[in-house]
Short mmCIF file of C-alpha atoms and ligand atoms in Angstrom, two decimals:
data_model
loop_
_atom_site.label_atom_id
_atom_site.label_comp_id
_atom_site.label_asym_id
_atom_site.label_seq_id
_atom_site.Cartn_x
_atom_site.Cartn_y
_atom_site.Cartn_z
CA MET A 1 13.88 -46.54 -22.53
CA ALA A 2 12.47 -43.62 -20.63
CA TYR A 3 14.28 -42.68 -17.49
CA ASN A 4 12.83 -43.90 -14.18
CA VAL A 5 13.81 -42.62 -10.76
CA PRO A 6 15.48 -45.59 -9.07
CA ARG A 7 15.19 -46.48 -5.41
CA LEU A 8 18.62 -46.07 -3.83
CA LYS A 9 20.31 -48.65 -1.70
CA ASP A 10 23.65 -46.96 -1.52
CA PHE A 11 23.59 -43.42 -0.17
CA SER A 12 27.34 -42.80 -0.30
CA PRO A 13 28.47 -39.53 -1.97
CA ALA A 14 29.87 -41.45 -4.95
CA ALA A 15 26.65 -43.38 -5.50
CA LEU A 16 24.60 -40.21 -5.10
CA ASP A 17 26.72 -38.41 -7.66
CA LYS A 18 26.17 -41.24 -10.08
CA ALA A 19 22.41 -41.24 -9.58
CA ALA A 20 22.26 -37.45 -9.96
CA GLU A 21 24.36 -37.59 -13.06
CA ARG A 22 22.07 -40.15 -14.65
CA LEU A 23 19.02 -38.11 -13.87
CA LEU A 24 20.54 -34.92 -15.25
CA ALA A 25 21.62 -36.74 -18.39
CA ALA A 26 18.00 -37.82 -18.85
CA LEU A 27 16.88 -34.22 -18.33
CA LYS A 28 19.33 -33.09 -20.96
CA LYS A 29 18.27 -35.71 -23.46
CA GLU A 30 14.55 -35.15 -22.98
CA SER A 31 14.90 -31.39 -23.18
CA ALA A 32 16.82 -31.75 -26.43
CA ASP A 33 13.90 -33.75 -27.78
CA ILE A 34 11.50 -30.85 -27.45
CA LYS A 35 10.83 -29.77 -30.97
CA ALA A 36 7.35 -28.29 -30.98
CA GLU A 37 5.60 -25.93 -28.61
CA SER A 38 3.15 -28.69 -27.78
CA ASP A 39 6.00 -30.88 -26.47
CA TRP A 40 6.66 -28.50 -23.63
CA LYS A 41 3.68 -29.11 -21.37
CA PRO A 42 4.08 -32.90 -21.19
CA PHE A 43 7.79 -32.34 -20.55
CA ARG A 44 7.08 -29.93 -17.73
CA ASP A 45 4.51 -32.22 -16.21
CA ARG A 46 6.70 -35.28 -16.40
CA TRP A 47 9.40 -33.47 -14.46
CA MET A 48 7.54 -31.04 -12.30
CA ALA A 49 3.98 -32.23 -11.71
CA ARG A 50 3.34 -32.02 -8.02
CA LYS A 51 1.68 -35.41 -8.14
CA ASN A 52 4.29 -37.96 -9.13
CA GLY A 53 6.48 -35.76 -11.31
CA LEU A 54 10.13 -36.87 -11.32
CA LEU A 55 11.06 -34.14 -8.83
CA THR A 56 8.38 -35.38 -6.47
CA GLN A 57 9.69 -38.87 -6.93
CA ILE A 58 13.27 -38.02 -6.02
CA ASN A 59 11.93 -36.27 -2.98
CA GLU A 60 10.14 -39.46 -1.94
CA LEU A 61 12.57 -42.10 -3.12
CA TRP A 62 15.85 -40.35 -2.39
CA LEU A 63 15.42 -37.65 0.20
CA LYS A 64 12.74 -39.10 2.42
CA ALA A 65 14.19 -42.61 2.14
CA ALA A 66 17.72 -41.50 3.03
CA PRO A 67 19.20 -42.59 6.36
CA LYS A 68 19.67 -39.72 8.75
CA ASP A 69 23.41 -39.31 8.27
CA ALA A 70 23.05 -39.15 4.47
CA LYS A 71 20.18 -36.63 4.41
CA ARG A 72 22.46 -33.64 4.10
CA ASN A 73 24.32 -35.06 1.11
CA VAL A 74 21.13 -36.14 -0.56
CA GLY A 75 19.51 -32.78 0.11
CA GLN A 76 22.34 -30.88 -1.51
CA ARG A 77 22.08 -32.93 -4.68
CA VAL A 78 18.33 -32.77 -4.77
CA ASN A 79 18.59 -28.99 -4.61
CA VAL A 80 20.99 -28.89 -7.54
CA ILE A 81 18.65 -31.16 -9.48
CA LYS A 82 15.61 -29.07 -8.65
CA ALA A 83 17.34 -25.93 -9.81
CA ALA A 84 18.47 -27.58 -13.03
CA VAL A 85 15.02 -28.98 -13.78
CA THR A 86 13.23 -25.72 -13.04
CA GLU A 87 15.66 -23.77 -15.11
CA THR A 88 15.52 -26.13 -18.05
CA VAL A 89 11.74 -26.17 -18.00
CA GLU A 90 11.52 -22.39 -17.74
CA LYS A 91 14.12 -21.90 -20.42
CA LEU A 92 12.07 -23.91 -22.86
CA ARG A 93 8.73 -22.36 -21.94
CA PRO A 94 7.23 -21.02 -25.15
CA ASN A 95 6.82 -17.26 -24.89
CA VAL A 96 3.99 -15.22 -26.34
CA SER A 97 5.48 -15.09 -29.80
CA GLY A 98 6.13 -18.80 -29.78
CA THR A 99 9.91 -18.95 -29.47
CA ALA A 100 11.64 -20.24 -26.38
CA ILE A 101 13.26 -17.62 -24.17
CA VAL A 102 16.89 -18.54 -23.75
CA THR A 103 18.46 -17.45 -20.51
CA GLY A 104 21.00 -18.54 -17.95
CA VAL A 105 22.81 -21.86 -17.81
CA SER A 106 21.78 -25.15 -19.27
CA ALA A 107 21.30 -28.48 -17.61
CA LYS A 108 24.59 -29.40 -19.22
CA ALA A 109 26.44 -27.03 -16.96
CA LYS A 110 24.74 -28.58 -14.00
CA VAL A 111 25.78 -32.08 -15.04
CA GLY A 112 29.33 -30.90 -15.42
CA GLU A 113 29.15 -29.23 -12.11
CA VAL A 114 28.02 -32.32 -10.25
CA ARG A 115 30.75 -34.30 -11.91
CA ALA A 116 33.48 -31.75 -11.47
CA HIS A 117 32.82 -30.58 -7.96
CA GLY A 118 31.44 -33.69 -6.36
CA GLN A 119 30.13 -32.42 -3.07
CA GLN A 120 29.77 -28.78 -4.06
CA ALA A 121 26.12 -27.94 -4.58
CA ILE A 122 26.34 -24.34 -5.66
CA ASP A 123 28.46 -23.00 -8.48
CA ILE A 124 29.27 -19.52 -7.27
CA THR A 125 30.60 -18.54 -10.68
CA LEU A 126 27.12 -18.64 -12.19
CA PRO A 127 25.37 -15.30 -12.68
CA GLY A 128 22.91 -14.57 -9.89
CA ASN A 129 19.27 -13.65 -10.13
CA ARG A 130 18.85 -9.96 -10.78
CA ARG A 131 16.61 -8.28 -8.23
CA PRO A 132 16.28 -4.69 -9.39
CA LEU A 133 16.25 -2.06 -6.68
CA GLY A 134 13.13 0.06 -6.64
CA ALA A 135 13.38 3.78 -7.27
CA GLU A 136 11.68 6.50 -5.27
CA HIS A 137 8.61 7.74 -7.14
CA PRO A 138 9.33 11.20 -8.63
CA VAL A 139 6.37 12.77 -6.82
CA ILE A 140 7.33 11.25 -3.46
CA LYS A 141 10.91 12.33 -4.08
CA THR A 142 9.78 15.89 -4.75
CA MET A 143 7.61 15.87 -1.63
CA ASN A 144 10.49 14.61 0.49
CA GLU A 145 12.72 17.38 -0.81
CA ILE A 146 10.14 20.05 -0.03
CA VAL A 147 9.48 18.59 3.42
CA SER A 148 13.18 18.53 4.23
CA VAL A 149 13.55 22.22 3.39
CA PHE A 150 10.91 23.00 6.01
CA ARG A 151 12.26 20.46 8.48
CA ASN A 152 15.50 22.41 8.39
CA LEU A 153 13.51 25.48 9.43
CA GLY A 154 12.16 23.62 12.46
CA TYR A 155 8.85 22.49 11.00
CA SER A 156 7.52 19.07 11.95
CA VAL A 157 5.54 16.74 9.71
CA GLU A 158 1.85 16.00 10.25
CA LYS A 159 -0.52 13.65 8.49
CA GLY A 160 -4.28 13.34 8.34
CA PRO A 161 -6.96 11.09 6.85
CA ILE A 162 -7.66 11.05 3.12
CA ILE A 163 -11.32 10.25 3.76
CA GLU A 164 -12.37 13.38 5.62
CA THR A 165 -15.51 14.92 7.03
CA ASP A 166 -17.21 17.96 5.59
CA TYR A 167 -16.40 19.70 8.87
CA TYR A 168 -12.61 19.50 8.54
CA ASN A 169 -12.44 19.79 4.77
CA PHE A 170 -14.78 22.80 4.53
CA GLU A 171 -16.67 24.10 7.54
CA ALA A 172 -13.78 24.69 9.95
CA LEU A 173 -11.81 26.23 7.10
CA ASN A 174 -14.42 28.94 6.79
CA PHE A 175 -16.01 27.75 3.56
CA PRO A 176 -19.51 29.24 3.45
CA PRO A 177 -22.22 26.60 2.71
CA ASN A 178 -22.47 27.43 -0.97
CA HIS A 179 -18.85 28.13 -1.76
CA PRO A 180 -17.99 26.91 -5.27
CA ALA A 181 -15.23 24.62 -3.99
CA ARG A 182 -17.92 22.54 -2.32
CA ASP A 183 -19.62 21.83 -5.61
CA THR A 184 -20.10 18.25 -6.68
CA GLN A 185 -17.92 19.34 -9.61
CA ASP A 186 -14.85 19.46 -7.45
CA THR A 187 -15.48 17.14 -4.58
CA LEU A 188 -15.72 13.36 -4.58
CA PHE A 189 -18.30 12.54 -1.93
CA VAL A 190 -18.63 9.19 -0.21
CA ALA A 191 -22.02 7.69 -1.10
CA ASN A 192 -24.98 7.23 1.25
CA GLN A 193 -24.11 9.93 3.77
CA GLU A 194 -27.38 11.86 3.47
CA SER A 195 -28.77 10.65 6.77
CA LYS A 196 -25.90 12.30 8.67
CA PRO A 197 -25.68 15.99 9.57
CA LEU A 198 -23.75 17.85 6.84
CA ARG A 199 -20.62 18.31 8.95
CA ASP A 200 -20.23 14.57 9.57
CA ARG A 201 -20.63 13.49 5.97
CA LEU A 202 -17.58 11.84 4.46
CA LEU A 203 -15.73 12.89 1.33
CA LEU A 204 -12.28 12.51 -0.17
CA ARG A 205 -10.34 15.52 1.06
CA THR A 206 -9.91 18.04 -1.72
CA HIS A 207 -6.82 19.58 -0.11
CA THR A 208 -4.42 19.00 2.79
CA SER A 209 -5.75 22.06 4.63
CA PRO A 210 -8.09 20.04 6.94
CA VAL A 211 -4.95 18.75 8.66
CA GLN A 212 -4.33 22.34 9.81
CA ILE A 213 -7.47 22.08 11.96
CA ARG A 214 -6.79 18.52 13.10
CA THR A 215 -3.29 19.47 14.22
CA MET A 216 -4.36 22.64 16.01
CA GLU A 217 -6.87 20.53 17.95
CA LYS A 218 -3.98 18.33 19.03
CA ILE A 219 -1.02 20.67 19.57
CA LYS A 220 -1.03 24.03 21.31
CA PRO A 221 0.68 27.07 19.77
CA PRO A 222 3.42 27.89 18.84
CA LEU A 223 3.12 25.56 15.87
CA ARG A 224 5.14 25.01 12.72
CA ILE A 225 4.07 22.11 10.56
CA VAL A 226 4.17 20.77 7.02
CA ILE A 227 1.59 18.30 5.76
CA PRO A 228 2.41 16.20 2.71
CA GLY A 229 -0.41 14.06 1.36
CA LYS A 230 -2.77 12.71 -1.23
CA VAL A 231 -5.88 14.64 -2.25
CA HIS A 232 -8.73 14.00 -4.69
CA ARG A 233 -10.92 16.10 -6.94
CA ASN A 234 -13.60 15.31 -9.42
CA ASP A 235 -11.45 16.32 -12.38
CA PRO A 236 -11.29 14.19 -15.51
CA PRO A 237 -7.72 13.07 -16.15
CA ASP A 238 -5.74 14.89 -18.84
CA ALA A 239 -2.14 15.97 -19.32
CA SER A 240 -2.27 18.40 -16.38
CA HIS A 241 -5.12 17.00 -14.24
CA SER A 242 -5.54 13.86 -12.23
CA PRO A 243 -8.45 13.02 -9.91
CA MET A 244 -5.77 12.04 -7.38
CA PHE A 245 -2.80 14.27 -6.76
CA HIS A 246 -0.52 15.47 -3.97
CA GLN A 247 -0.17 18.61 -1.92
CA ILE A 248 2.14 19.98 0.69
CA GLU A 249 0.55 22.25 3.21
CA GLY A 250 2.30 24.48 5.69
CA LEU A 251 1.14 26.26 8.82
CA ALA A 252 2.95 28.49 11.30
CA VAL A 253 1.13 29.92 14.31
CA ASP A 254 2.56 31.99 17.13
CA THR A 255 2.07 35.39 18.67
CA ASN A 256 3.02 38.17 16.25
CA ILE A 257 3.42 36.18 13.04
CA THR A 258 3.27 38.64 10.16
CA LEU A 259 3.02 38.69 6.40
CA GLY A 260 6.75 39.45 6.45
CA ASP A 261 7.36 36.05 8.09
CA LEU A 262 5.31 34.39 5.38
CA LYS A 263 7.23 36.09 2.59
CA GLY A 264 10.64 35.52 4.14
CA THR A 265 9.95 31.85 4.85
CA LEU A 266 8.55 31.05 1.43
CA ASP A 267 11.22 33.04 -0.38
CA HIS A 268 13.89 31.08 1.46
CA ALA A 269 12.13 27.77 0.75
CA MET A 270 11.90 28.47 -2.99
CA LYS A 271 15.57 29.40 -3.18
CA ALA A 272 16.47 26.21 -1.32
CA LEU A 273 14.31 24.18 -3.69
CA PHE A 274 14.96 25.76 -7.07
CA GLY A 275 18.28 27.55 -6.64
CA SER A 276 19.39 30.80 -5.06
CA SER A 277 18.80 32.90 -8.16
CA VAL A 278 15.06 32.22 -8.11
CA LYS A 279 12.92 35.30 -7.43
CA THR A 280 9.50 35.27 -5.79
CA SER A 281 6.50 37.47 -6.32
CA PHE A 282 3.11 37.64 -4.65
CA ARG A 283 -0.21 38.61 -6.10
CA PRO A 284 -3.54 38.96 -4.35
CA SER A 285 -5.87 35.98 -4.34
CA PHE A 286 -8.70 34.50 -2.34
CA PHE A 287 -9.00 31.50 -0.06
CA PRO A 288 -11.75 31.26 2.56
CA PHE A 289 -9.28 30.28 5.30
CA THR A 290 -6.73 33.07 4.81
CA GLU A 291 -7.04 36.83 4.93
CA PRO A 292 -5.31 38.35 3.12
CA SER A 293 -4.62 35.60 0.59
CA ALA A 294 -1.99 35.48 -2.09
CA GLU A 295 -0.62 33.41 -4.90
CA MET A 296 3.12 33.11 -4.96
CA LEU A 297 5.00 33.04 -8.23
CA ILE A 298 8.58 32.11 -8.79
CA SER A 299 10.73 33.28 -11.65
CA CYS A 300 10.82 30.47 -14.20
CA PHE A 301 13.76 28.22 -13.33
CA ILE A 302 13.58 26.62 -16.74
CA CYS A 303 14.18 29.75 -18.84
CA GLY A 304 15.67 31.89 -16.07
CA GLY A 305 12.69 34.24 -16.20
CA SER A 306 13.29 35.40 -19.77
CA GLY A 307 10.24 33.62 -21.20
CA ARG A 308 12.39 32.09 -23.94
CA ARG A 309 14.58 29.03 -23.93
CA ARG A 310 16.99 28.00 -26.69
CA SER A 311 15.37 30.73 -28.81
CA GLU A 312 11.97 29.03 -28.43
CA PRO A 313 9.05 30.30 -26.34
CA CYS A 314 9.37 28.71 -22.86
CA ARG A 315 6.55 26.22 -22.35
CA SER A 316 7.02 25.89 -18.59
CA CYS A 317 6.04 29.50 -17.89
CA LYS A 318 4.02 30.09 -21.06
CA GLN A 319 6.50 32.84 -21.96
CA THR A 320 5.62 34.93 -18.91
CA GLY A 321 8.88 34.29 -17.06
CA TRP A 322 6.86 33.39 -13.95
CA ILE A 323 5.39 30.18 -12.60
CA GLU A 324 2.48 30.04 -10.16
CA ILE A 325 3.69 27.76 -7.45
CA LEU A 326 1.44 27.99 -4.40
CA GLY A 327 -1.44 29.58 -2.54
CA CYS A 328 -0.86 31.22 0.81
CA GLY A 329 -2.03 33.82 3.25
CA MET A 330 -2.49 34.88 6.86
CA VAL A 331 -4.73 32.48 8.77
CA ASP A 332 -8.24 33.97 8.87
CA PRO A 333 -9.29 34.69 12.49
CA ASN A 334 -12.53 32.84 11.69
CA VAL A 335 -10.46 29.66 11.40
CA PHE A 336 -8.94 30.19 14.84
CA GLU A 337 -12.49 30.55 16.20
CA PHE A 338 -12.99 26.84 15.46
CA VAL A 339 -9.98 25.87 17.59
CA LYS A 340 -10.27 28.62 20.19
CA ASN A 341 -10.78 26.06 22.95
CA HIS A 342 -7.51 24.39 22.05
CA GLY A 343 -5.42 27.49 22.82
CA TYR A 344 -5.84 29.42 19.58
CA ASP A 345 -7.42 32.66 20.72
CA PRO A 346 -7.77 34.76 17.55
CA ARG A 347 -7.01 37.91 19.59
CA ARG A 348 -3.73 36.46 20.80
CA VAL A 349 -2.28 34.35 17.99
CA SER A 350 -1.68 34.89 14.31
CA GLY A 351 -0.26 32.68 11.62
CA PHE A 352 0.39 32.04 8.00
CA ALA A 353 -0.43 29.05 5.83
CA PHE A 354 0.42 27.84 2.37
CA GLY A 355 -0.35 24.95 0.08
CA MET A 356 1.30 23.70 -3.08
CA GLY A 357 0.80 20.93 -5.61
CA ALA A 358 3.64 18.43 -5.47
CA ASP A 359 2.84 16.78 -8.80
CA ARG A 360 2.99 20.09 -10.62
CA ILE A 361 6.34 20.89 -9.07
CA ALA A 362 7.64 17.43 -10.04
CA ILE A 363 6.42 18.01 -13.61
CA LEU A 364 8.30 21.30 -13.80
CA LYS A 365 11.41 19.91 -12.14
CA TYR A 366 11.69 16.86 -14.37
CA GLY A 367 10.27 18.36 -17.57
CA VAL A 368 7.52 15.75 -17.76
CA ASP A 369 4.73 16.72 -20.16
CA ASP A 370 1.91 14.52 -18.88
CA ILE A 371 0.90 14.05 -15.23
CA GLN A 372 -0.67 10.68 -16.13
CA LEU A 373 2.82 9.24 -16.62
CA PHE A 374 3.32 9.52 -12.87
CA PHE A 375 0.37 7.28 -12.06
CA GLN A 376 0.34 4.61 -14.75
CA GLY A 377 2.94 2.53 -12.96
CA ASP A 378 5.06 1.96 -16.06
CA VAL A 379 8.58 1.05 -14.87
CA ARG A 380 10.02 2.28 -18.16
CA VAL A 381 8.95 5.75 -17.06
CA LEU A 382 9.40 5.52 -13.31
CA GLY A 383 12.75 3.71 -13.59
CA GLN A 384 14.28 6.88 -14.99
CA PHE A 385 14.02 8.72 -11.69
CA GLY A 386 16.24 6.42 -9.59
N1 DAH B 1 -5.93 24.45 -0.01
C1 DAH B 1 -5.66 25.30 -1.16
C2 DAH B 1 -5.99 24.56 -2.44
O1 DAH B 1 -6.05 23.37 -2.44
C3 DAH B 1 -4.20 25.69 -1.19
C4 DAH B 1 -3.88 26.64 -0.08
C5 DAH B 1 -4.00 28.00 -0.29
C6 DAH B 1 -3.49 26.17 1.16
C7 DAH B 1 -3.71 28.89 0.72
C8 DAH B 1 -3.22 27.08 2.18
C9 DAH B 1 -3.33 28.44 1.93
O2 DAH B 1 -2.85 26.67 3.40
O3 DAH B 1 -3.05 29.29 2.93
O4 DAH B 1 -6.19 25.19 -3.45
#
């Protein structure tokens, strides 16, 4: 005879225990009868169907029907039953390859528990549900480390929009109209902007530099800021490129800021980040918003600058002993012209700026050989950076 949920007349703890025990015995017997994969669904539905499954029935016939003073006792048992049913059903659920996944405790333990402990609804000796802690993403972790180095120097953190206007991303940063960086090749433009004047058209910012302008419009000099954030470029993804990546920008403006300040600050920052034996070197470069502009290199912290590691050519620095780490320079007075009315008179203030790619630094730091691994969301990869 198949088990039926009885109506209860007696709601005393002893009677409740008996009823629960009978039900759990039925659960045990019916679960043992599951032989084929196709048996599982009817079993689940008999016990768990929202409409008139056995769990729904005990809710109606036992819990809802219970007199007020017995509700608590009934509720406790119903909870134990629910847990046992859910667990048994889940345990027997056929997995993709067709075999049942066996985990946790069986309904048998639950029966024993009701019998042994009477009133006690929860067996605290059972293993709990594992809720894994998340880990900080390696790129975010790297960005936080870089930001904290500059925070310690008195820099504050600024943010800006990822969808930016042509004005902030290019024009106010002294990009001439036909500068190559504006090419459709590099920039992801928002569609249907043609009816707007060029400077108002929207795009995905290609660098964090527009936040320099936004912040200078907001805060008067002296200014010392770092800007961590997401940027986009129209680059096809490969081992070292991603259409979305991360930068950290820096800007210091005051009266009498010199190239010496730039070099001293960045040299200190690199030693703080990569170790005190790291050397820095500057070579001339070009950015529209700095004059002069430079690229900073650091001695390779993987091979110690020798170009070879474990008698192999060092891949991190391509055997040169140096790694290109950031772009920098003295803020071009033309940039200050755009924020002159906000207190940045190019005749009075000077400043330096820099920008670096956080993903690239994370790749070097952690010896990862493919930037895509950072963005595929695979916990087997990301879980290693906890
Ligand atoms: N925005 C530049 C880029 O994405 C990086 C950069 C270079 C930022 C020099 C700066 C700077 O602030 O001064 O390539």
